[in-house]
Amino acid sequence: MGNLYTVATPIGNLEDITFRAINILKEVNLIACEDTRHTLKLLNHYDISKPLISYHQHSKVSKIDHLIEELKAGKDIAIVTDAGTPGISDPGQVLISKAVEKGIRVIPIPGPSAVIAALSAAGVPTDAFIFLGFLPLKKGRKRIIESFKDEKRTIVLYESPHRIEKLLGELKDVLEDRKIVVARELTKMFEEIIRGTVSEVQERLKIIKGEFVVIVSAK
Ligand code: SAM
């Protein structure tokens, strides 16, 4: 049986990749990725030429099965996602879970992840935090946000640009002047980290573009 390597790739800046990640990408038989065009940019930057297979959360089950068959046949596969660490709030989880279920060895190649990058610069206590990824759009959303009122650990969320203003509004309704941190476009040209009460952040967040991590400080 081959190995499945979960290879962390940059969340923006192409230099944020480890030597080991590059070596693994060069050594495996194939690379399973979200979007081939996106991954090709990274591979071209590091002069890596490798067969790419796009898996996707919504791809036919047969694609995941095909990759499992390749692993069983002895091929080593690296899984990468469009950004960061595979399996952290992204479609990579489906293949990883299936590989574990089938007894395939899964080897992590650690590196960037937006949750950790944001926490490391946030300036809030990080000894205990909960990561909730993307909040559900409807079911349970209100109840989860209400629960932040009494949460004694730092809370980390992912949010898309389409919904960031809505999320900040919802946080304000519940948390009033609680301190939050909004980290936008980390490691990229327009990186911005805004710290303050929810209303201060709402006021200072002028550009609603790019990718966001939202951190809510504990009660
Ligand atoms: N697996 C990735 C990781 O390890 O961070 C996360 C994938 S998830 C589909 C994408 C979300 O991560 C974005 O919507 C955003 O919330 C966050 N994200 C990714 N890159 C980011 C960046 N450069 N700056 C801020 N947030 C980022």
CSV table of N, CA and C in Angstrom, one decimal, residues 36-132:
chain,number,residue,atom,x,y,z
A,36,THR,N,-6.8,22.3,-10.1
A,36,THR,CA,-5.5,22.0,-10.7
A,36,THR,C,-4.8,23.3,-11.1
A,37,ARG,N,-5.5,24.3,-11.6
A,37,ARG,CA,-4.9,25.6,-12.0
A,37,ARG,C,-4.2,26.2,-10.8
A,38,HIS,N,-4.9,26.2,-9.7
A,38,HIS,CA,-4.3,26.8,-8.5
A,38,HIS,C,-3.0,26.1,-8.1
A,39,THR,N,-3.1,24.8,-8.0
A,39,THR,CA,-1.9,24.0,-7.6
A,39,THR,C,-0.8,24.1,-8.6
A,40,LEU,N,-1.1,24.2,-9.9
A,40,LEU,CA,-0.1,24.3,-10.9
A,40,LEU,C,0.8,25.6,-10.7
A,41,LYS,N,0.2,26.7,-10.2
A,41,LYS,CA,0.9,27.9,-9.9
A,41,LYS,C,2.0,27.6,-8.9
A,42,LEU,N,1.7,26.8,-7.9
A,42,LEU,CA,2.6,26.5,-6.8
A,42,LEU,C,3.7,25.6,-7.4
A,43,LEU,N,3.3,24.5,-8.1
A,43,LEU,CA,4.2,23.6,-8.7
A,43,LEU,C,5.2,24.2,-9.7
A,44,ASN,N,4.7,25.1,-10.5
A,44,ASN,CA,5.5,25.8,-11.5
A,44,ASN,C,6.6,26.7,-10.8
A,45,HIS,N,6.1,27.3,-9.7
A,45,HIS,CA,7.0,28.2,-8.9
A,45,HIS,C,8.2,27.4,-8.4
A,46,TYR,N,8.0,26.1,-8.0
A,46,TYR,CA,9.1,25.3,-7.5
A,46,TYR,C,9.6,24.3,-8.5
A,47,ASP,N,9.2,24.5,-9.8
A,47,ASP,CA,9.7,23.6,-10.8
A,47,ASP,C,9.4,22.1,-10.6
A,48,ILE,N,8.2,21.9,-10.1
A,48,ILE,CA,7.8,20.5,-9.9
A,48,ILE,C,6.8,20.1,-10.9
A,49,SER,N,7.1,18.9,-11.5
A,49,SER,CA,6.1,18.5,-12.6
A,49,SER,C,5.6,17.1,-12.1
A,50,LYS,N,4.4,17.0,-12.0
A,50,LYS,CA,3.8,15.8,-11.4
A,50,LYS,C,2.3,15.6,-11.9
A,51,PRO,N,1.9,14.4,-12.1
A,51,PRO,CA,0.4,14.3,-12.5
A,51,PRO,C,-0.5,14.8,-11.4
A,52,LEU,N,-1.5,15.6,-11.8
A,52,LEU,CA,-2.4,16.1,-10.8
A,52,LEU,C,-3.8,15.5,-11.0
A,53,ILE,N,-4.5,15.2,-10.0
A,53,ILE,CA,-5.9,14.7,-10.1
A,53,ILE,C,-6.7,15.6,-9.2
A,54,SER,N,-7.7,16.2,-9.7
A,54,SER,CA,-8.6,17.1,-8.9
A,54,SER,C,-9.6,16.2,-8.2
A,55,TYR,N,-9.7,16.3,-6.9
A,55,TYR,CA,-10.8,15.7,-6.2
A,55,TYR,C,-11.7,16.9,-5.9
A,56,HIS,N,-12.9,16.7,-5.5
A,56,HIS,CA,-13.6,17.8,-5.0
A,56,HIS,C,-14.7,17.3,-4.1
A,57,GLN,N,-15.1,18.1,-3.2
A,57,GLN,CA,-16.2,17.7,-2.2
A,57,GLN,C,-17.4,17.1,-3.0
A,58,HIS,N,-17.7,17.8,-4.1
A,58,HIS,CA,-18.9,17.5,-4.8
A,58,HIS,C,-18.5,16.6,-6.0
A,59,SER,N,-17.3,16.2,-6.1
A,59,SER,CA,-16.9,15.3,-7.2
A,59,SER,C,-17.6,13.9,-7.0
A,60,LYS,N,-17.7,13.2,-8.1
A,60,LYS,CA,-18.3,11.9,-8.0
A,60,LYS,C,-17.6,11.0,-7.0
A,61,VAL,N,-18.3,10.2,-6.3
A,61,VAL,CA,-17.6,9.4,-5.3
A,61,VAL,C,-16.5,8.6,-5.9
A,62,SER,N,-16.7,8.3,-7.2
A,62,SER,CA,-15.7,7.4,-7.9
A,62,SER,C,-14.3,8.0,-8.0
A,63,LYS,N,-14.2,9.4,-7.9
A,63,LYS,CA,-12.9,10.0,-8.0
A,63,LYS,C,-12.1,9.7,-6.7
A,64,ILE,N,-12.8,9.8,-5.6
A,64,ILE,CA,-12.2,9.4,-4.3
A,64,ILE,C,-11.8,8.0,-4.4
A,65,ASP,N,-12.8,7.1,-4.8
A,65,ASP,CA,-12.5,5.7,-4.9
A,65,ASP,C,-11.3,5.4,-5.8
A,66,HIS,N,-11.2,6.1,-6.9
A,66,HIS,CA,-10.1,5.9,-7.8
A,66,HIS,C,-8.8,6.2,-7.1
A,67,LEU,N,-8.7,7.3,-6.3
A,67,LEU,CA,-7.5,7.6,-5.5
A,67,LEU,C,-7.2,6.5,-4.5
A,68,ILE,N,-8.2,6.0,-3.9
A,68,ILE,CA,-8.0,5.0,-2.9
A,68,ILE,C,-7.4,3.7,-3.5
A,69,GLU,N,-8.0,3.4,-4.7
A,69,GLU,CA,-7.4,2.2,-5.5
A,69,GLU,C,-6.0,2.4,-5.8
A,70,GLU,N,-5.6,3.6,-6.2
A,70,GLU,CA,-4.2,3.9,-6.5
A,70,GLU,C,-3.3,3.7,-5.3
A,71,LEU,N,-3.8,4.2,-4.2
A,71,LEU,CA,-3.0,4.0,-2.9
A,71,LEU,C,-2.9,2.5,-2.6
A,72,LYS,N,-4.0,1.8,-2.8
A,72,LYS,CA,-3.9,0.4,-2.5
A,72,LYS,C,-3.0,-0.3,-3.4
A,73,ALA,N,-2.9,0.2,-4.6
A,73,ALA,CA,-2.0,-0.4,-5.6
A,73,ALA,C,-0.5,-0.1,-5.4
A,74,GLY,N,-0.3,0.7,-4.3
A,74,GLY,CA,1.1,1.0,-3.9
A,74,GLY,C,1.6,2.4,-4.3
A,75,LYS,N,0.7,3.2,-4.9
A,75,LYS,CA,1.2,4.6,-5.3
A,75,LYS,C,1.2,5.5,-4.1
A,76,ASP,N,2.2,6.3,-4.0
A,76,ASP,CA,2.2,7.4,-2.9
A,76,ASP,C,1.5,8.6,-3.5
A,77,ILE,N,0.6,9.2,-2.7
A,77,ILE,CA,-0.2,10.3,-3.1
A,77,ILE,C,0.0,11.5,-2.1
A,78,ALA,N,0.2,12.7,-2.6
A,78,ALA,CA,0.2,13.9,-1.8
A,78,ALA,C,-1.2,14.5,-2.0
A,79,ILE,N,-1.8,14.9,-0.9
A,79,ILE,CA,-3.1,15.7,-1.0
A,79,ILE,C,-2.8,17.1,-0.6
A,80,VAL,N,-3.2,18.0,-1.5
A,80,VAL,CA,-3.0,19.5,-1.1
A,80,VAL,C,-4.4,20.1,-1.3
A,81,THR,N,-4.6,21.3,-0.7
A,81,THR,CA,-5.8,22.0,-0.9
A,81,THR,C,-5.4,23.4,-1.5
A,82,ASP,N,-6.4,24.2,-1.8
A,82,ASP,CA,-6.1,25.5,-2.5
A,82,ASP,C,-5.2,26.3,-1.5
A,83,ALA,N,-5.4,26.1,-0.2
A,83,ALA,CA,-4.6,26.9,0.7
A,83,ALA,C,-4.5,26.2,2.0
A,84,GLY,N,-3.3,26.2,2.6
A,84,GLY,CA,-3.1,25.8,4.0
A,84,GLY,C,-3.1,24.3,4.2
A,85,THR,N,-3.5,23.8,5.3
A,85,THR,CA,-3.4,22.4,5.7
A,85,THR,C,-4.6,21.6,5.3
A,86,PRO,N,-4.4,20.6,4.5
A,86,PRO,CA,-5.5,19.8,4.0
A,86,PRO,C,-6.3,19.2,5.2
A,87,GLY,N,-7.6,19.2,5.0
A,87,GLY,CA,-8.5,18.6,6.1
A,87,GLY,C,-9.0,19.6,7.1
A,88,ILE,N,-8.4,20.8,7.1
A,88,ILE,CA,-8.9,21.8,8.0
A,88,ILE,C,-9.9,22.7,7.3
A,89,SER,N,-11.2,22.4,7.6
A,89,SER,CA,-12.3,23.1,7.0
A,89,SER,C,-12.2,23.2,5.5
A,90,ASP,N,-11.9,22.1,4.9
A,90,ASP,CA,-11.8,22.0,3.4
A,90,ASP,C,-12.2,20.7,2.9
A,91,PRO,N,-12.4,20.6,1.6
A,91,PRO,CA,-12.9,19.3,1.0
A,91,PRO,C,-11.9,18.1,1.1
A,92,GLY,N,-10.6,18.4,1.4
A,92,GLY,CA,-9.6,17.3,1.5
A,92,GLY,C,-10.0,16.3,2.5
A,93,GLN,N,-10.9,16.7,3.5
A,93,GLN,CA,-11.3,15.7,4.6
A,93,GLN,C,-11.9,14.4,4.1
A,94,VAL,N,-12.6,14.5,2.9
A,94,VAL,CA,-13.3,13.3,2.4
A,94,VAL,C,-12.3,12.2,2.1
A,95,LEU,N,-11.3,12.6,1.3
A,95,LEU,CA,-10.3,11.6,0.9
A,95,LEU,C,-9.5,11.1,2.2
A,96,ILE,N,-9.1,12.0,3.0
A,96,ILE,CA,-8.3,11.7,4.2
A,96,ILE,C,-9.1,10.7,5.1
A,97,SER,N,-10.4,10.9,5.3
A,97,SER,CA,-11.2,10.0,6.2
A,97,SER,C,-11.3,8.7,5.5
A,98,LYS,N,-11.5,8.7,4.2
A,98,LYS,CA,-11.7,7.4,3.5
A,98,LYS,C,-10.4,6.6,3.6
A,99,ALA,N,-9.2,7.3,3.5
A,99,ALA,CA,-8.0,6.6,3.5
A,99,ALA,C,-7.8,5.9,4.9
A,100,VAL,N,-8.1,6.7,5.9
A,100,VAL,CA,-8.0,6.2,7.3
A,100,VAL,C,-8.9,5.0,7.5
A,101,GLU,N,-10.1,5.1,7.0
A,101,GLU,CA,-11.1,4.0,7.1
A,101,GLU,C,-10.5,2.7,6.4
A,102,LYS,N,-9.8,2.9,5.3
A,102,LYS,CA,-9.3,1.8,4.5
A,102,LYS,C,-7.9,1.3,5.1
A,103,GLY,N,-7.5,1.8,6.1
A,103,GLY,CA,-6.2,1.4,6.7
A,103,GLY,C,-5.0,1.8,6.0
A,104,ILE,N,-5.1,2.9,5.2
A,104,ILE,CA,-3.9,3.5,4.5
A,104,ILE,C,-3.2,4.4,5.5
A,105,ARG,N,-1.9,4.4,5.4
A,105,ARG,CA,-1.1,5.2,6.3
A,105,ARG,C,-1.2,6.7,5.8
A,106,VAL,N,-1.6,7.6,6.7
A,106,VAL,CA,-1.7,9.0,6.4
A,106,VAL,C,-0.6,9.7,7.2
A,107,ILE,N,0.2,10.4,6.4
A,107,ILE,CA,1.4,11.1,7.0
A,107,ILE,C,1.2,12.6,6.9
A,108,PRO,N,1.2,13.3,8.0
A,108,PRO,CA,1.1,14.8,7.9
A,108,PRO,C,2.4,15.5,7.6
A,109,ILE,N,2.3,16.4,6.7
A,109,ILE,CA,3.5,17.3,6.4
A,109,ILE,C,3.1,18.7,6.8
A,110,PRO,N,3.4,19.1,8.0
A,110,PRO,CA,2.8,20.3,8.6
A,110,PRO,C,3.4,21.6,7.9
A,111,GLY,N,2.6,22.6,8.1
A,111,GLY,CA,2.9,23.9,7.5
A,111,GLY,C,1.8,24.9,7.8
A,112,PRO,N,1.6,25.9,6.9
A,112,PRO,CA,0.7,26.9,7.1
A,112,PRO,C,-0.8,26.5,7.3
A,113,SER,N,-1.5,27.2,8.1
A,113,SER,CA,-2.9,27.1,8.2
A,113,SER,C,-3.4,28.5,8.7
A,114,ALA,N,-4.5,28.9,8.1
A,114,ALA,CA,-5.0,30.3,8.4
A,114,ALA,C,-5.3,30.4,9.9
A,115,VAL,N,-5.9,29.4,10.5
A,115,VAL,CA,-6.3,29.5,11.9
A,115,VAL,C,-5.1,29.8,12.8
A,116,ILE,N,-4.0,29.1,12.5
A,116,ILE,CA,-2.8,29.2,13.4
A,116,ILE,C,-2.1,30.5,13.1
A,117,ALA,N,-2.0,30.9,11.8
A,117,ALA,CA,-1.4,32.2,11.4
A,117,ALA,C,-2.1,33.3,12.1
A,118,ALA,N,-3.4,33.3,12.1
A,118,ALA,CA,-4.2,34.4,12.7
A,118,ALA,C,-4.0,34.4,14.2
A,119,LEU,N,-4.1,33.3,14.8
A,119,LEU,CA,-4.0,33.2,16.3
A,119,LEU,C,-2.6,33.7,16.7
A,120,SER,N,-1.6,33.4,15.9
A,120,SER,CA,-0.2,33.7,16.3
A,120,SER,C,0.1,35.2,16.3
A,121,ALA,N,-0.7,36.0,15.6
A,121,ALA,CA,-0.5,37.4,15.5
A,121,ALA,C,-1.6,38.2,16.2
A,122,ALA,N,-2.6,37.5,16.7
A,122,ALA,CA,-3.8,38.2,17.2
A,122,ALA,C,-3.6,38.9,18.5
A,123,GLY,N,-2.7,38.4,19.4
A,123,GLY,CA,-2.5,39.1,20.6
A,123,GLY,C,-3.6,38.8,21.7
A,124,VAL,N,-4.2,37.7,21.5
A,124,VAL,CA,-5.2,37.2,22.5
A,124,VAL,C,-4.7,35.9,23.1
A,125,PRO,N,-5.2,35.5,24.3
A,125,PRO,CA,-4.8,34.3,24.9
A,125,PRO,C,-5.0,33.1,24.0
A,126,THR,N,-4.0,32.2,23.8
A,126,THR,CA,-4.1,31.1,22.9
A,126,THR,C,-3.9,29.8,23.6
A,127,ASP,N,-3.8,29.8,25.0
A,127,ASP,CA,-3.6,28.6,25.7
A,127,ASP,C,-4.8,27.7,25.6
A,128,ALA,N,-6.0,28.2,25.4
A,128,ALA,CA,-7.2,27.4,25.1
A,128,ALA,C,-8.0,28.1,24.1
A,129,PHE,N,-8.3,27.5,22.9
A,129,PHE,CA,-9.1,28.1,21.9
A,129,PHE,C,-10.0,27.1,21.3
A,130,ILE,N,-11.1,27.5,20.7
A,130,ILE,CA,-12.0,26.6,20.0
A,130,ILE,C,-12.0,27.1,18.5
A,131,PHE,N,-11.9,26.1,17.6
A,131,PHE,CA,-11.9,26.5,16.2
A,131,PHE,C,-13.3,25.9,15.6
A,132,LEU,N,-14.1,26.9,15.1
A,132,LEU,CA,-15.4,26.4,14.6
A,132,LEU,C,-15.5,26.5,13.1
